[in-house]
Every structure is written in structure tokens, then in C-alpha cells.
């Protein structure tokens, strides 16, 4: 569904992504883990056309979307839920959700969009009772649900989730990951950026480790979770085993977890 080949992006002289290659198959949850500043958000923003790629290629369902305007990428079926929610504080919960469907209003019936809003409320029942309240009155966890719901209102085939568990209490983290699994069950493909590697690898099918703009390791979620370096660096454990595929190790690539 998504194929990223040798992708590079930079902010002026700071190169944030260096020849990143990865792929996401239809129906998968793929996790990207890595430390602060590794380039995870930049990767999602480059896929969405919010940050310009300065090299490489991004293909979505076979179509080259590299540096395509964001609204066209959304129309093709890619939707991003940004880090720290970024809901519109003073707008109501309903208005925030409807804004997620902004591009659909021109081509689709209001009743179809309202039906999708109802579906989002079924996924997040807590939002139902707060539809007419300003988003700023919601707790952090509910704002995260709202942000995911807003992303879903675009009817994405591929949902890009940026740190959905950030700043949430453990119970809410569990709820958010339960919802991610439910989304996959309903047919949405998910690319998930997370610093909570333990939770991410528990729900993901496969994963990539991104460090200082490089993919340093990839494998199935189970392989990565068993890897000793990943356990040390990201899972807070020290059990032996090494099963993931190190990327570029022979070319001087940094070993996963050594930071
Ligand atoms: P975090 O988990 O802290 O969000 P990240 O893995 O998502 O980290 P990015 O936010 O993509 O990492 O940042 C990658 C690099 O690009 C970092 O060195 C960061 O300082 C730099 N960077 C990110 N955004 C900008 C920007 N708007 N202007 C300049 N540099 C930036």
C-alpha cells in the first residue's frame, strides 16, 4: 500500500531523513520506533506532503505521491493524526470531526458524512455525549480520541498515527491501542509512530527502528521485541536473543539501541 524508497528530507542544513526505505502492506499495522529527534514525525509529514522530500520516492497504491500537495494525498486516502492531537480548541467536538471530512463535502452527501460521524461515535462512545462542547473542555485522552476520529472522518485507507499514547495515563494508553487494533479489524491500514515501543510492538505486525534519520533495524514485531539491543534501549529489559534484521550495519549504520 505504501512504499518509501531512499527517502531524504531536510530542514535547511539539518538532514532529518537519510535514504529511508520501508513499506506497509494493506491491512498491516506497522510501527516506527526510535528516540526523540530520530525523524519519525518528519517521516509522516513527508509522506503527507507537509515536509518536502529532497530525494527518494513515496508510492501509495502504486502512485507516486512524492511532494504532491497534501490535500491531494488526503483525497487519495492517506490521513494523519498529528502528534499532540492539535484539535481546534474553540470548535465543538462535532465541528472538529466534520473538519476531518472537509474535502468530502464537495462530492458526498451530508447524510453519508453524518453516518460516518455516528460510526466514529460508536468507536468512541465518550465523544457522543460531548459533541456540542468545545474541544478544549475534553481531557487529553478524549482529545486524542477526537483527533483519531477526525482522521477517520476523511475515510482513510492508510492512517498515519503520530505518538497517539503521548502523555496519556496507562489505562487510556491501553484503550487507544485497543482502538488501533479495532481499526485494523475494520480494514484500515495503520502506520504508527510511537515512543512507547512496548505497546507499539504488542499491536504491530512489523516494525522499523529509526535513529538519527536512518532505518537501523526492521523485522516482525515479535522479532524486534525479542531483540536484545531493542530490549535494552526501548523496552527496559535485558534478556538475550537477536532476531531482527539490522539495516546497513555493514555500511556503518548505527546498531539499533546503542544510544
Ligand atoms: P520526537 O519524538 O521528539 O517528535 P522525531 O523522531 O519525531 O522526534 P522529528 O521531530 O522528525 O523527530 O525531528 C527530526 C530532526 O529534525 C530533529 O533533529 C529535529 O530537531 C529536526 N526538526 C524537526 N522539525 C524541524 C523544523 N520545523 N525545523 C528545523 N528542524 C526541525
mmCIF file of N, CA, C and O in Angstrom, residues 119-128 144-146 148-149 152 175-176 179:
data_model
loop_
_atom_site.group_PDB
_atom_site.id
_atom_site.type_symbol
_atom_site.label_atom_id
_atom_site.label_comp_id
_atom_site.label_asym_id
_atom_site.label_seq_id
_atom_site.Cartn_x
_atom_site.Cartn_y
_atom_site.Cartn_z
ATOM 1 N N UNK A 119 -20.590 6.592 13.213
ATOM 2 C CA UNK A 119 -19.674 5.435 13.359
ATOM 3 C C UNK A 119 -18.490 5.768 14.255
ATOM 4 O O UNK A 119 -18.055 4.950 15.058
ATOM 5 N N UNK A 120 -17.975 6.997 14.098
ATOM 6 C CA UNK A 120 -16.858 7.425 14.951
ATOM 7 C C UNK A 120 -17.331 7.448 16.402
ATOM 8 O O UNK A 120 -16.620 7.027 17.320
ATOM 9 N N UNK A 121 -18.574 7.908 16.618
ATOM 10 C CA UNK A 121 -19.108 7.947 17.991
ATOM 11 C C UNK A 121 -19.304 6.536 18.548
ATOM 12 O O UNK A 121 -19.211 6.327 19.757
ATOM 13 N N UNK A 122 -19.567 5.581 17.672
ATOM 14 C CA UNK A 122 -19.680 4.193 18.158
ATOM 15 C C UNK A 122 -18.310 3.668 18.590
ATOM 16 O O UNK A 122 -18.198 2.917 19.558
ATOM 17 N N UNK A 123 -17.287 4.093 17.849
ATOM 18 C CA UNK A 123 -15.925 3.679 18.208
ATOM 19 C C UNK A 123 -15.463 4.378 19.492
ATOM 20 O O UNK A 123 -14.740 3.806 20.309
ATOM 21 N N UNK A 124 -15.898 5.621 19.652
ATOM 22 C CA UNK A 124 -15.523 6.414 20.831
ATOM 23 C C UNK A 124 -16.795 6.910 21.527
ATOM 24 O O UNK A 124 -17.148 8.093 21.403
ATOM 25 N N UNK A 125 -17.478 6.039 22.258
ATOM 26 C CA UNK A 125 -18.781 6.424 22.840
ATOM 27 C C UNK A 125 -18.687 7.660 23.740
ATOM 28 O O UNK A 125 -19.654 8.416 23.842
ATOM 29 N N UNK A 126 -17.513 7.886 24.341
ATOM 30 C CA UNK A 126 -17.392 9.037 25.241
ATOM 31 C C UNK A 126 -17.564 10.367 24.500
ATOM 32 O O UNK A 126 -17.942 11.374 25.093
ATOM 33 N N UNK A 127 -17.265 10.353 23.210
ATOM 34 C CA UNK A 127 -17.387 11.599 22.441
ATOM 35 C C UNK A 127 -18.848 11.948 22.168
ATOM 36 O O UNK A 127 -19.212 13.118 22.040
ATOM 37 N N UNK A 128 -19.680 10.928 22.088
ATOM 38 C CA UNK A 128 -21.095 11.123 21.738
ATOM 39 C C UNK A 128 -21.775 12.179 22.635
ATOM 40 O O UNK A 128 -22.448 13.080 22.145
ATOM 41 N N UNK A 144 -7.323 12.946 22.298
ATOM 42 C CA UNK A 144 -6.639 12.006 21.400
ATOM 43 C C UNK A 144 -7.665 11.187 20.616
ATOM 44 O O UNK A 144 -7.513 10.949 19.420
ATOM 45 N N UNK A 145 -8.734 10.778 21.314
ATOM 46 C CA UNK A 145 -9.798 10.044 20.612
ATOM 47 C C UNK A 145 -10.415 10.933 19.535
ATOM 48 O O UNK A 145 -10.693 10.487 18.420
ATOM 49 N N UNK A 146 -10.621 12.210 19.883
ATOM 50 C CA UNK A 146 -11.185 13.148 18.908
ATOM 51 C C UNK A 146 -10.253 13.295 17.700
ATOM 52 O O UNK A 146 -10.709 13.290 16.550
ATOM 53 N N UNK A 148 -8.119 11.136 16.549
ATOM 54 C CA UNK A 148 -8.189 9.921 15.717
ATOM 55 C C UNK A 148 -9.516 9.912 14.946
ATOM 56 O O UNK A 148 -9.557 9.633 13.748
ATOM 57 N N UNK A 149 -10.590 10.268 15.650
ATOM 58 C CA UNK A 149 -11.904 10.321 14.996
ATOM 59 C C UNK A 149 -11.902 11.304 13.834
ATOM 60 O O UNK A 149 -12.431 11.011 12.755
ATOM 61 N N UNK A 152 -10.273 9.758 10.962
ATOM 62 C CA UNK A 152 -11.119 8.727 10.325
ATOM 63 C C UNK A 152 -12.213 9.340 9.459
ATOM 64 O O UNK A 152 -12.690 8.701 8.511
ATOM 65 N N UNK A 175 -6.530 1.745 26.072
ATOM 66 C CA UNK A 175 -7.748 1.980 25.282
ATOM 67 C C UNK A 175 -7.391 2.423 23.847
ATOM 68 O O UNK A 175 -7.964 1.936 22.878
ATOM 69 N N UNK A 176 -6.413 3.316 23.740
ATOM 70 C CA UNK A 176 -6.013 3.806 22.407
ATOM 71 C C UNK A 176 -5.474 2.637 21.563
ATOM 72 O O UNK A 176 -5.821 2.488 20.388
ATOM 73 N N UNK A 179 -8.184 0.465 20.337
ATOM 74 C CA UNK A 179 -8.876 1.077 19.201
ATOM 75 C C UNK A 179 -8.066 0.906 17.906
ATOM 76 O O UNK A 179 -8.635 0.656 16.837
#
